[in-house]
Amino acid sequence: MEEGMQLIDENGKFNVDGLQDFVTATEFAQYGLSYAIVAIIGSQSSGKSTLMNQTFHTKFKEMDAYNGRSQTTKGIWIAKCSDIDPFTIVMDFEGTDSNQRGEDDAAFERQSTLFALEIADVVLINMWCKDIGLEHAASRPLLKTVFFAIKRSSKQPKKTLLFVIRDHTKTPLERLKKFIFEDIEKIWDAVPEPETTTLYEFFKVEITALPSYEFQEVEFKEQVAQLRQQFVHSTCPGGLVGDRKKVKSASFSIYAEDIWKTIKENKDLDLPSIKEMVATFRCEAIAEEKLKCFTSNKRWLAIKEDVQAGPVPGFGQDVTSILETCLSELLQLPAD
């Protein structure tokens, strides 16, 4: 099953029968807890399928460079990795930020990315070296919305985020690592609550870089072979796979279907759009500002002090007046 099977189509339909056939053909059900799931996300035409095929010896459909850049992978595909222990399933995800979907249909991108982080032990985030620091090409919007959902969900087994920098230039890798670590920590910290949790309670973060496949094919394949070795015995202590999952392979089909259904239908787990998330952050900041405005109001401080001595005449009317003054300023704020 190295050729791959479409698990979820571009319309979000889960292939129940196809997954059952995949499990049967690969004898996946017999492996118990001795398996790993690896997924890859990233922008369209960034070479995700090529990287998966080179690393895991799969046969996902790749973009034909001679026909120009276009959407090759639609939906989510899975395949069995060849000759790696433990039993490893790899998942190839539709590229993000594609012209085919556009802003109005970005919900699938966010939902599929959350699915990757829920279902996989290791998530490869594929990015061009030249795109580091750019908003969309470096998958920052997806990380923002996914962190928003993950941080507010119940504690999950720790996952590994493996950033793969493609077409590495002369910029020292350590400098790129420093930038990426700082960037994702800022994204995580921007999610307002719970503020006590750290990124590293949920994720193990690794970063690697690869030369150009097109212009340095020999060097690329040599380094990909080294990357592949990181997935050998990945479930052993110190391996790429973080906390051991509790879902046995025989139950994986039901588990995967249920996770996708929950993401699609449960509004509490669904990912907000970027605008919704920014609006949430802004509203919380405004609420905090207005609360501070109220608690520092001189009239309120005087009333608060008088209350210590006993009932204050006109208490309700005065406090209502102060609140109305603070809250009325909300109506004067410009809409974004």
mmCIF file of C-alpha atoms in Angstrom, residues 23-313:
data_model
loop_
_atom_site.group_PDB
_atom_site.id
_atom_site.type_symbol
_atom_site.label_atom_id
_atom_site.label_comp_id
_atom_site.label_asym_id
_atom_site.label_seq_id
_atom_site.Cartn_x
_atom_site.Cartn_y
_atom_site.Cartn_z
ATOM 1 C CA VAL A 23 -6.023 -1.805 7.411
ATOM 2 C CA THR A 24 -6.763 -5.286 6.057
ATOM 3 C CA ALA A 25 -4.230 -5.119 3.219
ATOM 4 C CA THR A 26 -1.422 -3.881 5.477
ATOM 5 C CA GLU A 27 -2.377 -6.120 8.432
ATOM 6 C CA PHE A 28 -2.217 -2.972 10.538
ATOM 7 C CA ALA A 29 -4.638 -4.305 13.164
ATOM 8 C CA GLN A 30 -2.118 -6.842 14.470
ATOM 9 C CA TYR A 31 0.455 -4.285 15.642
ATOM 10 C CA GLY A 32 -1.274 -3.213 18.849
ATOM 11 C CA LEU A 33 0.487 -0.098 20.156
ATOM 12 C CA SER A 34 3.669 -0.699 18.182
ATOM 13 C CA TYR A 35 3.137 1.795 15.384
ATOM 14 C CA ALA A 36 3.695 5.436 14.467
ATOM 15 C CA ILE A 37 1.719 7.950 12.429
ATOM 16 C CA VAL A 38 3.608 10.645 10.497
ATOM 17 C CA ALA A 39 1.852 13.521 8.720
ATOM 18 C CA ILE A 40 3.118 16.392 6.585
ATOM 19 C CA ILE A 41 1.602 19.846 6.137
ATOM 20 C CA GLY A 42 2.761 22.928 4.287
ATOM 21 C CA SER A 43 1.981 25.280 1.452
ATOM 22 C CA GLN A 44 0.972 24.107 -2.008
ATOM 23 C CA SER A 45 3.768 23.086 -4.395
ATOM 24 C CA SER A 46 6.373 23.032 -1.623
ATOM 25 C CA GLY A 47 7.418 19.454 -2.390
ATOM 26 C CA LYS A 48 5.594 17.646 0.418
ATOM 27 C CA SER A 49 4.759 14.535 -1.607
ATOM 28 C CA THR A 50 8.300 14.365 -2.990
ATOM 29 C CA LEU A 51 9.750 14.562 0.509
ATOM 30 C CA MET A 52 7.438 11.817 1.779
ATOM 31 C CA ASN A 53 8.244 9.553 -1.167
ATOM 32 C CA GLN A 54 11.987 10.064 -0.795
ATOM 33 C CA THR A 55 11.955 9.627 2.979
ATOM 34 C CA PHE A 56 9.461 6.795 3.383
ATOM 35 C CA HIS A 57 9.665 5.084 -0.039
ATOM 36 C CA THR A 58 5.997 5.712 -0.739
ATOM 37 C CA LYS A 59 4.427 6.515 -4.098
ATOM 38 C CA PHE A 60 2.269 9.564 -3.522
ATOM 39 C CA LYS A 61 1.446 11.505 -6.664
ATOM 40 C CA GLU A 62 3.956 14.307 -7.199
ATOM 41 C CA MET A 63 3.700 17.601 -9.044
ATOM 42 C CA ASP A 64 5.049 17.607 -12.599
ATOM 43 C CA ALA A 65 7.416 20.579 -12.642
ATOM 44 C CA TYR A 66 7.220 20.811 -16.432
ATOM 45 C CA ASN A 67 3.485 21.539 -16.240
ATOM 46 C CA GLY A 68 3.865 24.375 -13.735
ATOM 47 C CA ARG A 69 2.822 24.681 -10.107
ATOM 48 C CA SER A 70 -0.665 23.417 -9.368
ATOM 49 C CA GLN A 71 -2.597 21.472 -6.761
ATOM 50 C CA THR A 72 -1.532 17.809 -6.893
ATOM 51 C CA THR A 73 -2.669 16.363 -3.558
ATOM 52 C CA LYS A 74 -6.366 16.852 -2.871
ATOM 53 C CA GLY A 75 -7.707 15.997 0.546
ATOM 54 C CA ILE A 76 -5.694 13.651 2.776
ATOM 55 C CA TRP A 77 -3.877 10.507 1.603
ATOM 56 C CA ILE A 78 -2.294 7.713 3.628
ATOM 57 C CA ALA A 79 0.239 5.023 2.805
ATOM 58 C CA LYS A 80 2.286 2.367 4.561
ATOM 59 C CA CYS A 81 5.933 3.231 4.971
ATOM 60 C CA SER A 82 8.271 0.679 3.446
ATOM 61 C CA ASP A 83 10.926 -1.114 5.515
ATOM 62 C CA ILE A 84 10.808 0.894 8.736
ATOM 63 C CA ASP A 85 10.298 -0.515 12.216
ATOM 64 C CA PRO A 86 7.934 0.162 13.933
ATOM 65 C CA PHE A 87 5.001 -0.120 11.537
ATOM 66 C CA THR A 88 4.622 3.427 10.235
ATOM 67 C CA ILE A 89 1.738 5.086 8.424
ATOM 68 C CA VAL A 90 2.455 8.320 6.583
ATOM 69 C CA MET A 91 -0.157 10.917 5.681
ATOM 70 C CA ASP A 92 0.130 13.405 2.815
ATOM 71 C CA PHE A 93 -2.026 16.506 3.242
ATOM 72 C CA GLU A 94 -3.412 18.887 0.665
ATOM 73 C CA GLY A 95 -1.277 22.003 0.393
ATOM 74 C CA THR A 96 -2.408 25.119 2.179
ATOM 75 C CA ASP A 97 -2.935 28.589 0.737
ATOM 76 C CA SER A 98 -3.888 27.264 -2.709
ATOM 77 C CA ASN A 99 -5.575 29.290 -5.432
ATOM 78 C CA GLN A 100 -8.051 26.437 -5.925
ATOM 79 C CA ARG A 101 -9.598 26.908 -2.487
ATOM 80 C CA GLY A 102 -9.110 30.558 -1.694
ATOM 81 C CA GLU A 103 -10.016 32.367 1.533
ATOM 82 C CA ASP A 104 -13.688 31.378 1.533
ATOM 83 C CA ASP A 105 -12.921 27.649 1.663
ATOM 84 C CA ALA A 106 -10.026 27.836 4.121
ATOM 85 C CA ALA A 107 -11.987 25.915 6.769
ATOM 86 C CA PHE A 108 -10.817 22.595 5.289
ATOM 87 C CA GLU A 109 -7.192 23.694 5.652
ATOM 88 C CA ARG A 110 -7.675 24.472 9.326
ATOM 89 C CA GLN A 111 -9.699 21.335 10.017
ATOM 90 C CA SER A 112 -7.249 19.047 8.231
ATOM 91 C CA THR A 113 -4.306 20.609 10.069
ATOM 92 C CA LEU A 114 -5.995 20.011 13.422
ATOM 93 C CA PHE A 115 -6.702 16.438 12.279
ATOM 94 C CA ALA A 116 -2.988 15.999 11.558
ATOM 95 C CA LEU A 117 -2.061 17.166 15.043
ATOM 96 C CA GLU A 118 -4.726 15.004 16.671
ATOM 97 C CA ILE A 119 -4.052 11.808 14.731
ATOM 98 C CA ALA A 120 -0.285 11.873 14.102
ATOM 99 C CA ASP A 121 2.631 11.304 16.453
ATOM 100 C CA VAL A 122 4.971 13.372 14.285
ATOM 101 C CA VAL A 123 3.907 16.285 12.077
ATOM 102 C CA LEU A 124 6.366 17.487 9.459
ATOM 103 C CA ILE A 125 5.940 21.181 8.636
ATOM 104 C CA ASN A 126 7.424 21.649 5.190
ATOM 105 C CA MET A 127 8.631 25.149 4.284
ATOM 106 C CA TRP A 128 10.935 26.842 1.816
ATOM 107 C CA CYS A 129 13.978 28.481 3.388
ATOM 108 C CA LYS A 130 13.189 31.720 1.525
ATOM 109 C CA ASP A 131 9.691 31.776 3.051
ATOM 110 C CA ILE A 132 10.794 31.765 6.687
ATOM 111 C CA GLY A 133 9.280 34.838 8.287
ATOM 112 C CA LEU A 134 6.511 35.207 5.720
ATOM 113 C CA GLU A 135 2.963 35.030 7.084
ATOM 114 C CA HIS A 136 1.224 32.492 4.851
ATOM 115 C CA ALA A 137 4.046 30.564 3.186
ATOM 116 C CA ALA A 138 5.542 29.593 6.548
ATOM 117 C CA SER A 139 2.180 28.193 7.752
ATOM 118 C CA ARG A 140 1.892 30.825 10.497
ATOM 119 C CA PRO A 141 -1.895 31.316 10.130
ATOM 120 C CA LEU A 142 -2.487 27.583 10.490
ATOM 121 C CA LEU A 143 -0.215 27.379 13.503
ATOM 122 C CA LYS A 144 -2.080 30.295 15.075
ATOM 123 C CA THR A 145 -5.488 28.715 14.691
ATOM 124 C CA VAL A 146 -4.333 25.217 15.634
ATOM 125 C CA PHE A 147 -2.519 26.453 18.744
ATOM 126 C CA PHE A 148 -5.720 28.336 19.605
ATOM 127 C CA ALA A 149 -7.659 25.052 19.561
ATOM 128 C CA ILE A 150 -4.979 22.797 21.059
ATOM 129 C CA LYS A 151 -4.209 25.131 23.952
ATOM 130 C CA ARG A 152 -7.853 25.206 25.006
ATOM 131 C CA SER A 153 -8.449 21.479 24.653
ATOM 132 C CA SER A 154 -7.810 18.825 27.262
ATOM 133 C CA LYS A 155 -4.241 17.656 27.742
ATOM 134 C CA GLN A 156 -3.173 15.361 24.911
ATOM 135 C CA PRO A 157 -0.144 13.081 24.496
ATOM 136 C CA LYS A 158 2.860 15.165 23.487
ATOM 137 C CA LYS A 159 3.390 15.416 19.728
ATOM 138 C CA THR A 160 6.529 16.123 17.715
ATOM 139 C CA LEU A 161 6.601 19.069 15.322
ATOM 140 C CA LEU A 162 9.431 18.556 12.842
ATOM 141 C CA PHE A 163 10.107 21.663 10.771
ATOM 142 C CA VAL A 164 11.765 20.735 7.472
ATOM 143 C CA ILE A 165 13.488 23.691 5.819
ATOM 144 C CA ARG A 166 13.715 23.128 2.058
ATOM 145 C CA ASP A 167 16.350 24.552 -0.307
ATOM 146 C CA HIS A 168 18.578 25.574 2.573
ATOM 147 C CA THR A 169 20.755 28.555 1.661
ATOM 148 C CA LYS A 170 24.021 29.775 3.175
ATOM 149 C CA THR A 171 22.243 31.141 6.238
ATOM 150 C CA PRO A 172 23.564 29.097 9.208
ATOM 151 C CA LEU A 173 21.047 26.507 10.356
ATOM 152 C CA GLU A 174 21.436 27.574 13.977
ATOM 153 C CA ARG A 175 20.308 31.088 13.065
ATOM 154 C CA LEU A 176 17.252 29.701 11.251
ATOM 155 C CA LYS A 177 16.460 27.455 14.211
ATOM 156 C CA LYS A 178 16.642 30.410 16.588
ATOM 157 C CA PHE A 179 14.230 32.396 14.411
ATOM 158 C CA ILE A 180 11.729 29.527 14.103
ATOM 159 C CA PHE A 181 11.780 28.728 17.824
ATOM 160 C CA GLU A 182 11.226 32.387 18.705
ATOM 161 C CA ASP A 183 8.451 32.690 16.119
ATOM 162 C CA ILE A 184 6.420 29.673 17.211
ATOM 163 C CA GLU A 185 6.831 30.613 20.871
ATOM 164 C CA LYS A 186 5.404 34.062 20.069
ATOM 165 C CA ILE A 187 2.487 32.450 18.244
ATOM 166 C CA TRP A 188 1.835 30.159 21.217
ATOM 167 C CA ASP A 189 2.095 32.941 23.783
ATOM 168 C CA ALA A 190 -0.359 35.066 21.774
ATOM 169 C CA VAL A 191 -3.123 32.590 22.658
ATOM 170 C CA PRO A 192 -4.496 34.235 25.824
ATOM 171 C CA GLU A 193 -5.447 31.290 27.995
ATOM 172 C CA PRO A 194 -4.493 29.259 29.829
ATOM 173 C CA GLU A 195 -1.402 31.446 30.109
ATOM 174 C CA THR A 196 0.373 29.013 32.429
ATOM 175 C CA THR A 197 0.838 26.333 29.765
ATOM 176 C CA THR A 198 3.964 26.297 27.637
ATOM 177 C CA LEU A 199 4.392 25.141 24.054
ATOM 178 C CA TYR A 200 6.697 22.364 25.194
ATOM 179 C CA GLU A 201 4.063 20.791 27.432
ATOM 180 C CA PHE A 202 2.214 19.859 24.244
ATOM 181 C CA PHE A 203 4.949 19.578 21.621
ATOM 182 C CA LYS A 204 8.479 18.395 21.111
ATOM 183 C CA VAL A 205 9.975 20.665 18.440
ATOM 184 C CA GLU A 206 12.692 19.554 16.026
ATOM 185 C CA ILE A 207 14.163 21.455 13.061
ATOM 186 C CA THR A 208 16.147 20.128 10.117
ATOM 187 C CA ALA A 209 17.196 21.503 6.736
ATOM 188 C CA LEU A 210 17.621 19.971 3.284
ATOM 189 C CA PRO A 211 19.419 21.195 0.146
ATOM 190 C CA SER A 212 17.636 21.736 -3.161
ATOM 191 C CA TYR A 213 16.186 18.565 -4.699
ATOM 192 C CA GLU A 214 16.268 20.136 -8.152
ATOM 193 C CA PHE A 215 19.840 21.456 -8.115
ATOM 194 C CA GLN A 216 21.544 19.262 -5.495
ATOM 195 C CA GLU A 217 19.788 15.933 -5.913
ATOM 196 C CA VAL A 218 22.681 13.782 -4.677
ATOM 197 C CA GLU A 219 23.156 15.822 -1.496
ATOM 198 C CA PHE A 220 19.383 15.972 -1.016
ATOM 199 C CA LYS A 221 19.025 12.189 -1.124
ATOM 200 C CA GLU A 222 21.964 11.715 1.233
ATOM 201 C CA GLN A 223 20.413 13.989 3.847
ATOM 202 C CA VAL A 224 16.949 12.496 3.347
ATOM 203 C CA ALA A 225 18.466 9.086 4.096
ATOM 204 C CA GLN A 226 19.704 10.521 7.397
ATOM 205 C CA LEU A 227 16.254 11.962 8.069
ATOM 206 C CA ARG A 228 14.722 8.547 7.396
ATOM 207 C CA GLN A 229 16.919 7.003 10.080
ATOM 208 C CA GLN A 230 15.246 9.217 12.685
ATOM 209 C CA PHE A 231 12.011 7.300 12.084
ATOM 210 C CA VAL A 232 13.631 3.911 12.697
ATOM 211 C CA HIS A 233 12.667 2.764 16.221
ATOM 212 C CA SER A 234 10.840 6.092 16.584
ATOM 213 C CA THR A 235 8.737 4.796 19.490
ATOM 214 C CA CYS A 236 11.769 3.930 21.628
ATOM 215 C CA PRO A 237 12.726 6.277 24.500
ATOM 216 C CA GLY A 238 14.306 9.396 23.029
ATOM 217 C CA GLY A 239 12.770 8.739 19.606
ATOM 218 C CA LEU A 240 10.777 11.189 17.498
ATOM 219 C CA VAL A 241 7.465 9.848 18.752
ATOM 220 C CA GLY A 242 6.553 11.573 21.989
ATOM 221 C CA ASP A 243 4.118 10.188 24.544
ATOM 222 C CA ARG A 244 2.881 6.733 23.611
ATOM 223 C CA LYS A 245 -0.681 6.712 22.310
ATOM 224 C CA LYS A 246 -3.300 4.495 23.918
ATOM 225 C CA VAL A 247 -5.208 3.694 20.726
ATOM 226 C CA LYS A 248 -4.522 0.151 19.587
ATOM 227 C CA SER A 249 -4.112 -0.378 15.865
ATOM 228 C CA ALA A 250 -7.259 -2.531 15.712
ATOM 229 C CA SER A 251 -9.278 0.516 16.810
ATOM 230 C CA PHE A 252 -7.517 3.044 14.591
ATOM 231 C CA SER A 253 -10.206 3.118 11.880
ATOM 232 C CA ILE A 254 -12.973 3.980 14.334
ATOM 233 C CA TYR A 255 -10.708 6.437 16.149
ATOM 234 C CA ALA A 256 -9.693 8.317 12.981
ATOM 235 C CA GLU A 257 -13.263 8.534 11.714
ATOM 236 C CA ASP A 258 -14.487 9.781 15.089
ATOM 237 C CA ILE A 259 -11.759 12.436 15.311
ATOM 238 C CA TRP A 260 -12.625 13.771 11.850
ATOM 239 C CA LYS A 261 -16.346 13.753 12.603
ATOM 240 C CA THR A 262 -15.743 15.624 15.857
ATOM 241 C CA ILE A 263 -13.608 18.249 14.146
ATOM 242 C CA LYS A 264 -16.180 18.695 11.385
ATOM 243 C CA GLU A 265 -19.255 18.860 13.616
ATOM 244 C CA ASN A 266 -18.251 19.921 17.116
ATOM 245 C CA LYS A 267 -18.145 23.708 17.276
ATOM 246 C CA ASP A 268 -16.113 23.605 20.468
ATOM 247 C CA LEU A 269 -13.252 21.885 18.656
ATOM 248 C CA ASP A 270 -13.662 23.543 15.258
ATOM 249 C CA LEU A 271 -10.961 26.009 14.378
ATOM 250 C CA PRO A 272 -11.790 29.688 14.162
ATOM 251 C CA SER A 273 -10.850 31.700 11.117
ATOM 252 C CA ILE A 274 -7.956 34.111 11.425
ATOM 253 C CA LYS A 275 -10.416 37.032 11.611
ATOM 254 C CA GLU A 276 -12.411 35.297 14.343
ATOM 255 C CA MET A 277 -9.298 34.531 16.337
ATOM 256 C CA VAL A 278 -7.986 38.095 16.051
ATOM 257 C CA ALA A 279 -11.437 39.378 17.035
ATOM 258 C CA THR A 280 -11.404 37.116 20.092
ATOM 259 C CA PHE A 281 -7.973 38.331 21.147
ATOM 260 C CA ARG A 282 -9.009 41.960 20.613
ATOM 261 C CA CYS A 283 -12.261 41.605 22.553
ATOM 262 C CA GLU A 284 -10.432 40.028 25.482
ATOM 263 C CA ALA A 285 -7.867 42.836 25.447
ATOM 264 C CA ILE A 286 -10.623 45.473 25.347
ATOM 265 C CA ALA A 287 -12.515 43.775 28.188
ATOM 266 C CA GLU A 288 -9.369 43.742 30.295
ATOM 267 C CA GLU A 289 -8.747 47.408 29.497
ATOM 268 C CA LYS A 290 -12.295 48.419 30.462
ATOM 269 C CA LEU A 291 -12.126 46.439 33.693
ATOM 270 C CA LYS A 292 -8.932 48.290 34.552
ATOM 271 C CA CYS A 293 -10.676 51.551 33.649
ATOM 272 C CA PHE A 294 -13.476 50.736 36.097
ATOM 273 C CA THR A 295 -11.294 49.536 38.974
ATOM 274 C CA SER A 296 -9.063 52.626 38.731
ATOM 275 C CA ASN A 297 -11.953 55.106 38.450
ATOM 276 C CA LYS A 298 -11.650 57.752 41.188
ATOM 277 C CA ARG A 299 -15.393 57.750 41.924
ATOM 278 C CA TRP A 300 -15.338 53.945 42.273
ATOM 279 C CA LEU A 301 -12.292 54.050 44.549
ATOM 280 C CA ALA A 302 -14.056 56.591 46.765
ATOM 281 C CA ILE A 303 -17.226 54.473 46.885
ATOM 282 C CA LYS A 304 -15.157 51.359 47.610
ATOM 283 C CA GLU A 305 -13.537 53.112 50.555
ATOM 284 C CA ASP A 306 -16.869 54.445 51.877
ATOM 285 C CA VAL A 307 -18.410 50.951 51.729
ATOM 286 C CA GLN A 308 -15.941 49.782 54.369
ATOM 287 C CA ALA A 309 -17.701 52.031 56.886
ATOM 288 C CA GLY A 310 -21.211 50.865 56.051
ATOM 289 C CA PRO A 311 -24.040 51.239 53.505
ATOM 290 C CA VAL A 312 -23.522 54.012 50.961
ATOM 291 C CA PRO A 313 -26.579 56.025 49.843
#
